mmCIF file of C-alpha atoms and ligand atoms in Angstrom:
data_model
loop_
_atom_site.group_PDB
_atom_site.id
_atom_site.type_symbol
_atom_site.label_atom_id
_atom_site.label_comp_id
_atom_site.label_asym_id
_atom_site.label_seq_id
_atom_site.Cartn_x
_atom_site.Cartn_y
_atom_site.Cartn_z
ATOM 1 C CA UNK A 25 25.767 14.616 4.358
ATOM 2 C CA UNK A 26 23.632 12.741 6.841
ATOM 3 C CA UNK A 27 21.994 9.577 5.474
ATOM 4 C CA UNK A 28 18.346 9.897 4.602
ATOM 5 C CA UNK A 29 15.995 8.463 7.196
ATOM 6 C CA UNK A 30 12.708 6.814 6.337
ATOM 7 C CA UNK A 31 10.965 9.890 7.651
ATOM 8 C CA UNK A 32 12.925 12.086 5.236
ATOM 9 C CA UNK A 33 11.788 9.859 2.400
ATOM 10 C CA UNK A 34 8.195 10.024 3.586
ATOM 11 C CA UNK A 35 8.299 13.781 3.875
ATOM 12 C CA UNK A 36 9.995 14.032 0.496
ATOM 13 C CA UNK A 37 6.768 12.633 -0.919
ATOM 14 C CA UNK A 38 5.356 16.095 -0.332
ATOM 15 C CA UNK A 39 7.411 17.319 -3.255
ATOM 16 C CA UNK A 40 5.493 15.134 -5.695
ATOM 17 C CA UNK A 41 2.140 16.499 -6.803
ATOM 18 C CA UNK A 42 0.331 13.142 -6.569
ATOM 19 C CA UNK A 43 1.336 12.757 -2.967
ATOM 20 C CA UNK A 44 0.831 16.386 -2.104
ATOM 21 C CA UNK A 45 -2.694 16.012 -3.407
ATOM 22 C CA UNK A 46 -3.298 13.191 -0.943
ATOM 23 C CA UNK A 47 -1.672 15.068 1.886
ATOM 24 C CA UNK A 48 -3.386 18.378 1.485
ATOM 25 C CA UNK A 49 -6.781 17.198 0.392
ATOM 26 C CA UNK A 50 -7.829 17.219 4.025
ATOM 27 C CA UNK A 51 -6.779 20.814 4.486
ATOM 28 C CA UNK A 52 -9.682 23.224 4.890
ATOM 29 C CA UNK A 53 -10.388 25.237 1.777
ATOM 30 C CA UNK A 54 -8.242 23.043 -0.446
ATOM 31 C CA UNK A 55 -10.897 21.571 -2.700
ATOM 32 C CA UNK A 56 -14.293 23.211 -2.500
ATOM 33 C CA UNK A 57 -15.957 20.328 -4.338
ATOM 34 C CA UNK A 58 -14.898 18.050 -1.473
ATOM 35 C CA UNK A 59 -15.895 20.374 1.314
ATOM 36 C CA UNK A 60 -18.960 19.029 3.080
ATOM 37 C CA UNK A 61 -21.378 20.979 5.215
ATOM 38 C CA UNK A 62 -20.260 20.575 8.829
ATOM 39 C CA UNK A 63 -22.657 20.409 11.741
ATOM 40 C CA UNK A 64 -20.493 22.604 13.979
ATOM 41 C CA UNK A 65 -20.399 25.316 11.321
ATOM 42 C CA UNK A 66 -24.173 25.333 10.832
ATOM 43 C CA UNK A 67 -25.834 28.476 12.199
ATOM 44 C CA UNK A 68 -28.834 28.176 14.482
ATOM 45 C CA UNK A 69 -31.210 29.596 11.893
ATOM 46 C CA UNK A 70 -29.926 27.105 9.284
ATOM 47 C CA UNK A 71 -30.642 23.887 11.183
ATOM 48 C CA UNK A 72 -34.053 23.073 9.694
ATOM 49 C CA UNK A 73 -32.817 23.743 6.174
ATOM 50 C CA UNK A 74 -29.619 21.737 6.763
ATOM 51 C CA UNK A 75 -31.641 18.722 7.906
ATOM 52 C CA UNK A 76 -34.057 19.043 4.980
ATOM 53 C CA UNK A 77 -31.285 19.338 2.379
ATOM 54 C CA UNK A 78 -29.004 16.523 3.617
ATOM 55 C CA UNK A 79 -30.334 12.971 3.257
ATOM 56 C CA UNK A 80 -28.213 11.650 6.107
ATOM 57 C CA UNK A 81 -25.993 12.542 9.031
ATOM 58 C CA UNK A 82 -22.432 11.194 9.026
ATOM 59 C CA UNK A 83 -20.797 10.558 12.386
ATOM 60 C CA UNK A 84 -17.114 9.505 12.415
ATOM 61 C CA UNK A 85 -15.759 7.507 15.364
ATOM 62 C CA UNK A 86 -12.052 7.691 16.195
ATOM 63 C CA UNK A 87 -9.870 7.122 19.250
ATOM 64 C CA UNK A 88 -6.940 8.464 21.237
ATOM 65 C CA UNK A 89 -4.784 5.370 21.531
ATOM 66 C CA UNK A 90 -1.137 4.316 21.483
ATOM 67 C CA UNK A 91 -0.349 2.991 17.990
ATOM 68 C CA UNK A 92 3.367 2.297 18.431
ATOM 69 C CA UNK A 93 6.174 4.875 18.737
ATOM 70 C CA UNK A 94 5.884 5.809 15.045
ATOM 71 C CA UNK A 95 2.203 6.852 14.925
ATOM 72 C CA UNK A 96 0.271 9.780 16.390
ATOM 73 C CA UNK A 97 -2.097 8.974 19.241
ATOM 74 C CA UNK A 98 -4.947 10.231 17.101
ATOM 75 C CA UNK A 99 -4.155 7.822 14.237
ATOM 76 C CA UNK A 100 -7.693 6.439 14.047
ATOM 77 C CA UNK A 101 -9.237 9.895 14.339
ATOM 78 C CA UNK A 102 -7.023 11.302 11.576
ATOM 79 C CA UNK A 103 -7.854 8.477 9.179
ATOM 80 C CA UNK A 104 -11.583 8.490 9.836
ATOM 81 C CA UNK A 105 -11.920 12.284 9.738
ATOM 82 C CA UNK A 106 -10.104 12.366 6.395
ATOM 83 C CA UNK A 107 -12.256 9.645 4.849
ATOM 84 C CA UNK A 108 -15.494 11.002 6.359
ATOM 85 C CA UNK A 109 -14.900 14.470 4.920
ATOM 86 C CA UNK A 110 -14.667 13.112 1.399
ATOM 87 C CA UNK A 111 -17.532 10.640 1.854
ATOM 88 C CA UNK A 112 -19.809 13.378 3.233
ATOM 89 C CA UNK A 113 -18.997 15.683 0.326
ATOM 90 C CA UNK A 114 -19.674 12.936 -2.222
ATOM 91 C CA UNK A 115 -22.911 11.640 -0.702
ATOM 92 C CA UNK A 116 -24.479 14.890 0.484
ATOM 93 C CA UNK A 117 -24.235 13.934 4.152
ATOM 94 C CA UNK A 118 -24.083 16.521 6.930
ATOM 95 C CA UNK A 119 -20.759 15.847 8.644
ATOM 96 C CA UNK A 120 -20.655 15.700 12.425
ATOM 97 C CA UNK A 121 -17.405 16.099 14.406
ATOM 98 C CA UNK A 122 -15.538 12.857 15.061
ATOM 99 C CA UNK A 123 -15.953 11.333 18.497
ATOM 100 C CA UNK A 124 -12.386 10.876 19.717
ATOM 101 C CA UNK A 125 -12.605 10.004 23.424
ATOM 102 C CA UNK A 126 -13.707 6.387 23.096
ATOM 103 C CA UNK A 127 -13.203 2.908 24.501
ATOM 104 C CA UNK A 128 -9.788 1.274 24.034
ATOM 105 C CA UNK A 129 -9.153 -2.443 24.512
ATOM 106 C CA UNK A 130 -7.129 -3.768 27.432
ATOM 107 C CA UNK A 131 -4.108 -4.645 25.327
ATOM 108 C CA UNK A 132 -3.475 -0.997 24.449
ATOM 109 C CA UNK A 133 -5.068 0.627 27.512
ATOM 110 C CA UNK A 134 -1.940 0.398 29.674
ATOM 111 C CA UNK A 135 0.287 2.220 27.188
ATOM 112 C CA UNK A 136 0.991 5.818 28.120
ATOM 113 C CA UNK A 137 -0.925 7.930 25.644
ATOM 114 C CA UNK A 138 -4.069 5.797 25.473
ATOM 115 C CA UNK A 139 -7.202 7.500 26.770
ATOM 116 C CA UNK A 140 -10.082 5.126 27.368
ATOM 117 C CA UNK A 141 -13.723 5.406 28.322
ATOM 118 C CA UNK A 142 -15.294 2.355 30.007
ATOM 119 C CA UNK A 143 -17.355 0.308 27.507
ATOM 120 C CA UNK A 144 -20.614 0.672 29.446
ATOM 121 C CA UNK A 145 -20.108 4.451 29.709
ATOM 122 C CA UNK A 146 -19.191 4.607 26.027
ATOM 123 C CA UNK A 147 -22.370 2.766 25.080
ATOM 124 C CA UNK A 148 -24.542 5.210 27.045
ATOM 125 C CA UNK A 149 -22.567 8.250 25.834
ATOM 126 C CA UNK A 150 -22.745 7.123 22.227
ATOM 127 C CA UNK A 151 -26.477 6.354 22.502
ATOM 128 C CA UNK A 152 -27.098 9.887 23.808
ATOM 129 C CA UNK A 153 -25.237 11.374 20.841
ATOM 130 C CA UNK A 154 -27.305 9.286 18.422
ATOM 131 C CA UNK A 155 -30.547 10.284 20.190
ATOM 132 C CA UNK A 156 -29.524 13.924 19.866
ATOM 133 C CA UNK A 157 -28.798 13.579 16.154
ATOM 134 C CA UNK A 158 -32.255 12.050 15.657
ATOM 135 C CA UNK A 159 -33.722 14.857 17.758
ATOM 136 C CA UNK A 160 -32.186 17.397 15.378
ATOM 137 C CA UNK A 161 -34.355 15.762 12.736
ATOM 138 C CA UNK A 162 -32.216 13.204 10.891
ATOM 139 C CA UNK A 163 -33.813 9.838 10.167
ATOM 140 C CA UNK A 164 -30.696 8.219 8.691
ATOM 141 C CA UNK A 165 -27.402 8.220 10.521
ATOM 142 C CA UNK A 166 -24.262 6.732 9.010
ATOM 143 C CA UNK A 167 -21.652 5.876 11.617
ATOM 144 C CA UNK A 168 -18.199 5.607 10.057
ATOM 145 C CA UNK A 169 -15.881 3.802 12.413
ATOM 146 C CA UNK A 170 -12.095 4.060 12.627
ATOM 147 C CA UNK A 171 -11.311 2.037 15.763
ATOM 148 C CA UNK A 172 -12.059 -1.563 16.706
ATOM 149 C CA UNK A 173 -12.857 -0.689 20.347
ATOM 150 C CA UNK A 174 -15.897 1.216 19.088
ATOM 151 C CA UNK A 175 -17.533 -1.793 17.479
ATOM 152 C CA UNK A 176 -19.053 -3.310 20.642
ATOM 153 C CA UNK A 177 -20.252 -0.091 22.334
ATOM 154 C CA UNK A 178 -21.224 1.403 18.972
ATOM 155 C CA UNK A 179 -23.443 -1.482 17.978
ATOM 156 C CA UNK A 180 -24.882 -1.695 21.502
ATOM 157 C CA UNK A 181 -25.887 1.953 21.355
ATOM 158 C CA UNK A 182 -27.331 1.633 17.867
ATOM 159 C CA UNK A 183 -29.491 -1.308 18.919
ATOM 160 C CA UNK A 184 -30.849 0.691 21.876
ATOM 161 C CA UNK A 185 -31.608 3.830 19.881
ATOM 162 C CA UNK A 186 -33.186 1.991 16.944
ATOM 163 C CA UNK A 187 -35.395 0.124 19.412
ATOM 164 C CA UNK A 188 -36.650 3.381 20.932
ATOM 165 C CA UNK A 189 -37.314 5.086 17.571
ATOM 166 C CA UNK A 190 -40.142 4.504 15.151
ATOM 167 C CA UNK A 191 -38.643 5.950 12.013
ATOM 168 C CA UNK A 192 -34.833 5.833 12.170
ATOM 169 C CA UNK A 193 -32.173 3.814 10.396
ATOM 170 C CA UNK A 194 -28.589 3.642 11.590
ATOM 171 C CA UNK A 195 -25.813 2.148 9.469
ATOM 172 C CA UNK A 196 -22.440 1.254 10.998
ATOM 173 C CA UNK A 197 -19.270 0.240 9.150
ATOM 174 C CA UNK A 198 -15.528 0.284 9.805
ATOM 175 C CA UNK A 199 -13.287 1.714 7.076
ATOM 176 C CA UNK A 200 -10.827 -1.207 6.999
ATOM 177 C CA UNK A 201 -13.608 -3.704 6.257
ATOM 178 C CA UNK A 202 -13.390 -2.592 2.637
ATOM 179 C CA UNK A 203 -9.794 -3.889 2.569
ATOM 180 C CA UNK A 204 -10.147 -7.621 3.170
ATOM 181 C CA UNK A 205 -7.058 -9.745 3.768
ATOM 182 C CA UNK A 206 -7.672 -11.388 0.396
ATOM 183 C CA UNK A 207 -7.799 -8.035 -1.381
ATOM 184 C CA UNK A 208 -4.712 -6.831 0.453
ATOM 185 C CA UNK A 209 -2.807 -9.955 -0.526
ATOM 186 C CA UNK A 210 -3.761 -9.449 -4.165
ATOM 187 C CA UNK A 211 -2.535 -5.835 -4.012
ATOM 188 C CA UNK A 212 0.865 -7.121 -2.751
ATOM 189 C CA UNK A 213 1.634 -3.863 -1.003
ATOM 190 C CA UNK A 214 2.832 -5.403 2.214
ATOM 191 C CA UNK A 215 4.624 -8.704 2.646
ATOM 192 C CA UNK A 216 2.494 -10.082 5.430
ATOM 193 C CA UNK A 217 0.265 -13.161 5.394
ATOM 194 C CA UNK A 218 -2.721 -10.980 6.359
ATOM 195 C CA UNK A 219 -1.902 -8.366 3.723
ATOM 196 C CA UNK A 220 -0.798 -5.647 6.186
ATOM 197 C CA UNK A 221 -3.567 -5.524 8.779
ATOM 198 C CA UNK A 222 -2.810 -5.204 12.495
ATOM 199 C CA UNK A 223 -2.737 -2.496 15.146
ATOM 200 C CA UNK A 224 -0.312 0.259 14.130
ATOM 201 C CA UNK A 225 0.882 -1.983 11.275
ATOM 202 C CA UNK A 226 1.893 -1.025 7.740
ATOM 203 C CA UNK A 227 -1.668 -0.715 6.408
ATOM 204 C CA UNK A 228 -2.851 1.569 9.198
ATOM 205 C CA UNK A 229 0.394 3.569 9.301
ATOM 206 C CA UNK A 230 0.157 4.142 5.536
ATOM 207 C CA UNK A 231 -3.412 5.384 5.903
ATOM 208 C CA UNK A 232 -2.322 7.931 8.522
ATOM 209 C CA UNK A 233 0.524 8.976 6.218
ATOM 210 C CA UNK A 234 -1.964 9.559 3.381
ATOM 211 C CA UNK A 235 -3.367 12.479 5.375
ATOM 212 C CA UNK A 236 -0.572 13.483 7.759
ATOM 213 C CA UNK A 237 2.889 12.217 6.705
ATOM 214 C CA UNK A 238 4.408 14.847 8.984
ATOM 215 C CA UNK A 239 3.134 12.889 12.014
ATOM 216 C CA UNK A 240 4.746 9.551 11.060
ATOM 217 C CA UNK A 241 8.150 8.561 12.508
ATOM 218 C CA UNK A 242 9.125 5.266 10.876
ATOM 219 C CA UNK A 243 12.668 5.582 12.200
ATOM 220 C CA UNK A 244 11.285 5.067 15.710
ATOM 221 C CA UNK A 245 9.879 1.611 14.943
ATOM 222 C CA UNK A 246 11.297 -1.718 13.856
ATOM 223 C CA UNK A 247 9.568 -4.435 11.905
ATOM 224 C CA UNK A 248 7.694 -6.930 14.052
ATOM 225 C CA UNK A 249 5.824 -10.172 13.364
ATOM 226 C CA UNK A 250 2.264 -9.747 12.207
ATOM 227 C CA UNK A 251 -0.584 -11.000 14.386
ATOM 228 C CA UNK A 252 -1.186 -14.716 13.675
ATOM 229 C CA UNK A 253 -4.267 -15.664 11.660
ATOM 230 C CA UNK A 254 -6.066 -18.284 13.777
ATOM 231 C CA UNK A 255 -8.953 -19.043 11.415
ATOM 232 C CA UNK A 256 -7.541 -18.950 7.893
ATOM 233 C CA UNK A 257 -9.302 -15.711 7.032
ATOM 234 C CA UNK A 258 -12.715 -15.966 8.749
ATOM 235 C CA UNK A 259 -13.340 -13.047 11.135
ATOM 236 C CA UNK A 260 -13.217 -13.651 14.880
ATOM 237 C CA UNK A 261 -12.937 -11.602 18.056
ATOM 238 C CA UNK A 262 -10.101 -12.274 20.496
ATOM 239 C CA UNK A 263 -9.541 -9.999 23.483
ATOM 240 C CA UNK A 264 -6.512 -10.298 25.765
ATOM 241 C CA UNK A 265 -6.627 -8.715 29.185
ATOM 242 C CA UNK A 266 -3.028 -7.434 29.085
ATOM 243 C CA UNK A 267 -0.085 -7.270 26.734
ATOM 244 C CA UNK A 268 3.311 -8.451 27.978
ATOM 245 C CA UNK A 269 6.478 -7.730 25.990
ATOM 246 C CA UNK A 270 4.451 -6.272 23.136
ATOM 247 C CA UNK A 271 5.515 -2.814 21.936
ATOM 248 C CA UNK A 272 1.998 -1.732 21.006
ATOM 249 C CA UNK A 273 2.010 -2.436 17.268
ATOM 250 C CA UNK A 274 2.544 -5.297 14.839
ATOM 251 C CA UNK A 275 3.862 -5.936 11.360
ATOM 252 C CA UNK A 276 6.368 -4.735 8.792
ATOM 253 C CA UNK A 277 5.952 -1.035 9.373
ATOM 254 C CA UNK A 278 9.004 -0.225 7.228
ATOM 255 C CA UNK A 279 6.783 -0.992 4.222
ATOM 256 C CA UNK A 280 4.374 1.834 5.097
ATOM 257 C CA UNK A 281 4.173 4.839 2.788
ATOM 258 C CA UNK A 282 1.919 7.781 2.025
ATOM 259 C CA UNK A 283 1.548 6.598 -1.584
ATOM 260 C CA UNK A 284 0.226 3.209 -0.482
ATOM 261 C CA UNK A 285 -1.984 4.874 2.102
ATOM 262 C CA UNK A 286 -3.524 7.156 -0.475
ATOM 263 C CA UNK A 287 -4.477 4.178 -2.627
ATOM 264 C CA UNK A 288 -5.893 2.296 0.359
ATOM 265 C CA UNK A 289 -8.076 5.117 1.625
ATOM 266 C CA UNK A 290 -9.318 5.663 -1.930
ATOM 267 C CA UNK A 291 -10.364 2.004 -2.202
ATOM 268 C CA UNK A 292 -12.119 2.258 1.153
ATOM 269 C CA UNK A 293 -13.742 5.566 0.217
ATOM 270 C CA UNK A 294 -15.133 4.090 -3.010
ATOM 271 C CA UNK A 295 -16.641 1.165 -1.107
ATOM 272 C CA UNK A 296 -18.180 3.411 1.533
ATOM 273 C CA UNK A 297 -19.684 5.780 -1.045
ATOM 274 C CA UNK A 298 -21.201 2.823 -2.904
ATOM 275 C CA UNK A 299 -22.640 1.459 0.341
ATOM 276 C CA UNK A 300 -24.291 4.790 1.160
ATOM 277 C CA UNK A 301 -25.612 5.254 -2.366
ATOM 278 C CA UNK A 302 -27.171 1.799 -2.260
ATOM 279 C CA UNK A 303 -28.603 2.540 1.182
ATOM 280 C CA UNK A 304 -30.177 5.795 0.051
ATOM 281 C CA UNK A 305 -31.530 4.107 -3.065
ATOM 282 C CA UNK A 306 -33.026 1.041 -1.427
ATOM 283 C CA UNK A 307 -33.725 1.794 2.186
ATOM 284 C CA UNK A 308 -37.016 3.135 3.396
ATOM 285 C CA UNK A 309 -37.605 4.313 6.921
ATOM 286 C CA UNK A 310 -39.576 2.713 8.603
ATOM 287 C CA UNK A 311 -38.058 -0.418 7.174
ATOM 288 C CA UNK A 312 -39.596 -2.655 4.555
ATOM 289 C CA UNK A 313 -36.872 -5.344 4.768
HETATM 290 ZN ZN1 ZN B 424 -6.060 2.227 15.027
#
């Protein structure tokens, strides 16, 4: 009998109901209570009613980017679409399709498989999408981000559109921000000084596996050093123009699993839902604070 590979073990998780629940929860028609109204499925005659009955629009941002040999190119899009579906269902948001063709940083742009839009084009493109969502009639737009290359263009576009509008509010957050290094260290899931963060690392790979374990190939990757923490925990932004002798991911990917990923996306989902609930409770448009 051939020895079991890591992928076999990951796929075997499908046999256990708890894992299968995590895997199939993203499947259409699986759980009607977690099935949000989708913009692309809204009929023309329903638009006014859909805007009136949903307090916010939810726009997920993904990417098509090399995440190491073990991850699908749509890793960010898979994670953010899965989380956004559940968040939209729980908060009453109208779910827009994820934007997947986005800007990728230089250190992953040269890998075959990365598709990148120039940052200035991305900013204009993203601003046009936001303008269109406001034109449909939404006053609150929640942008749920799954890719770090979207942060600069995304915030640039939001600033522009908010400046042009008189009665709009746009909220932007990235899903991994609800999993701080400190929290990750206390969870002890991954034996890395930063708790598992890093491009294509164990945290991100686990989150992909929570939704699509069939697309993960751990046997194709070896464990690598994690990215160094230069500040002792405080956030910073470092951009390198190229990557030399870097295989396109970091960290102890052998520690990734669908079970861990399910727990991580649940923690993130809870934080995002709370953020939106607080926003809907406290925010008034035009703003009072
Ligand atoms: Zn990613």
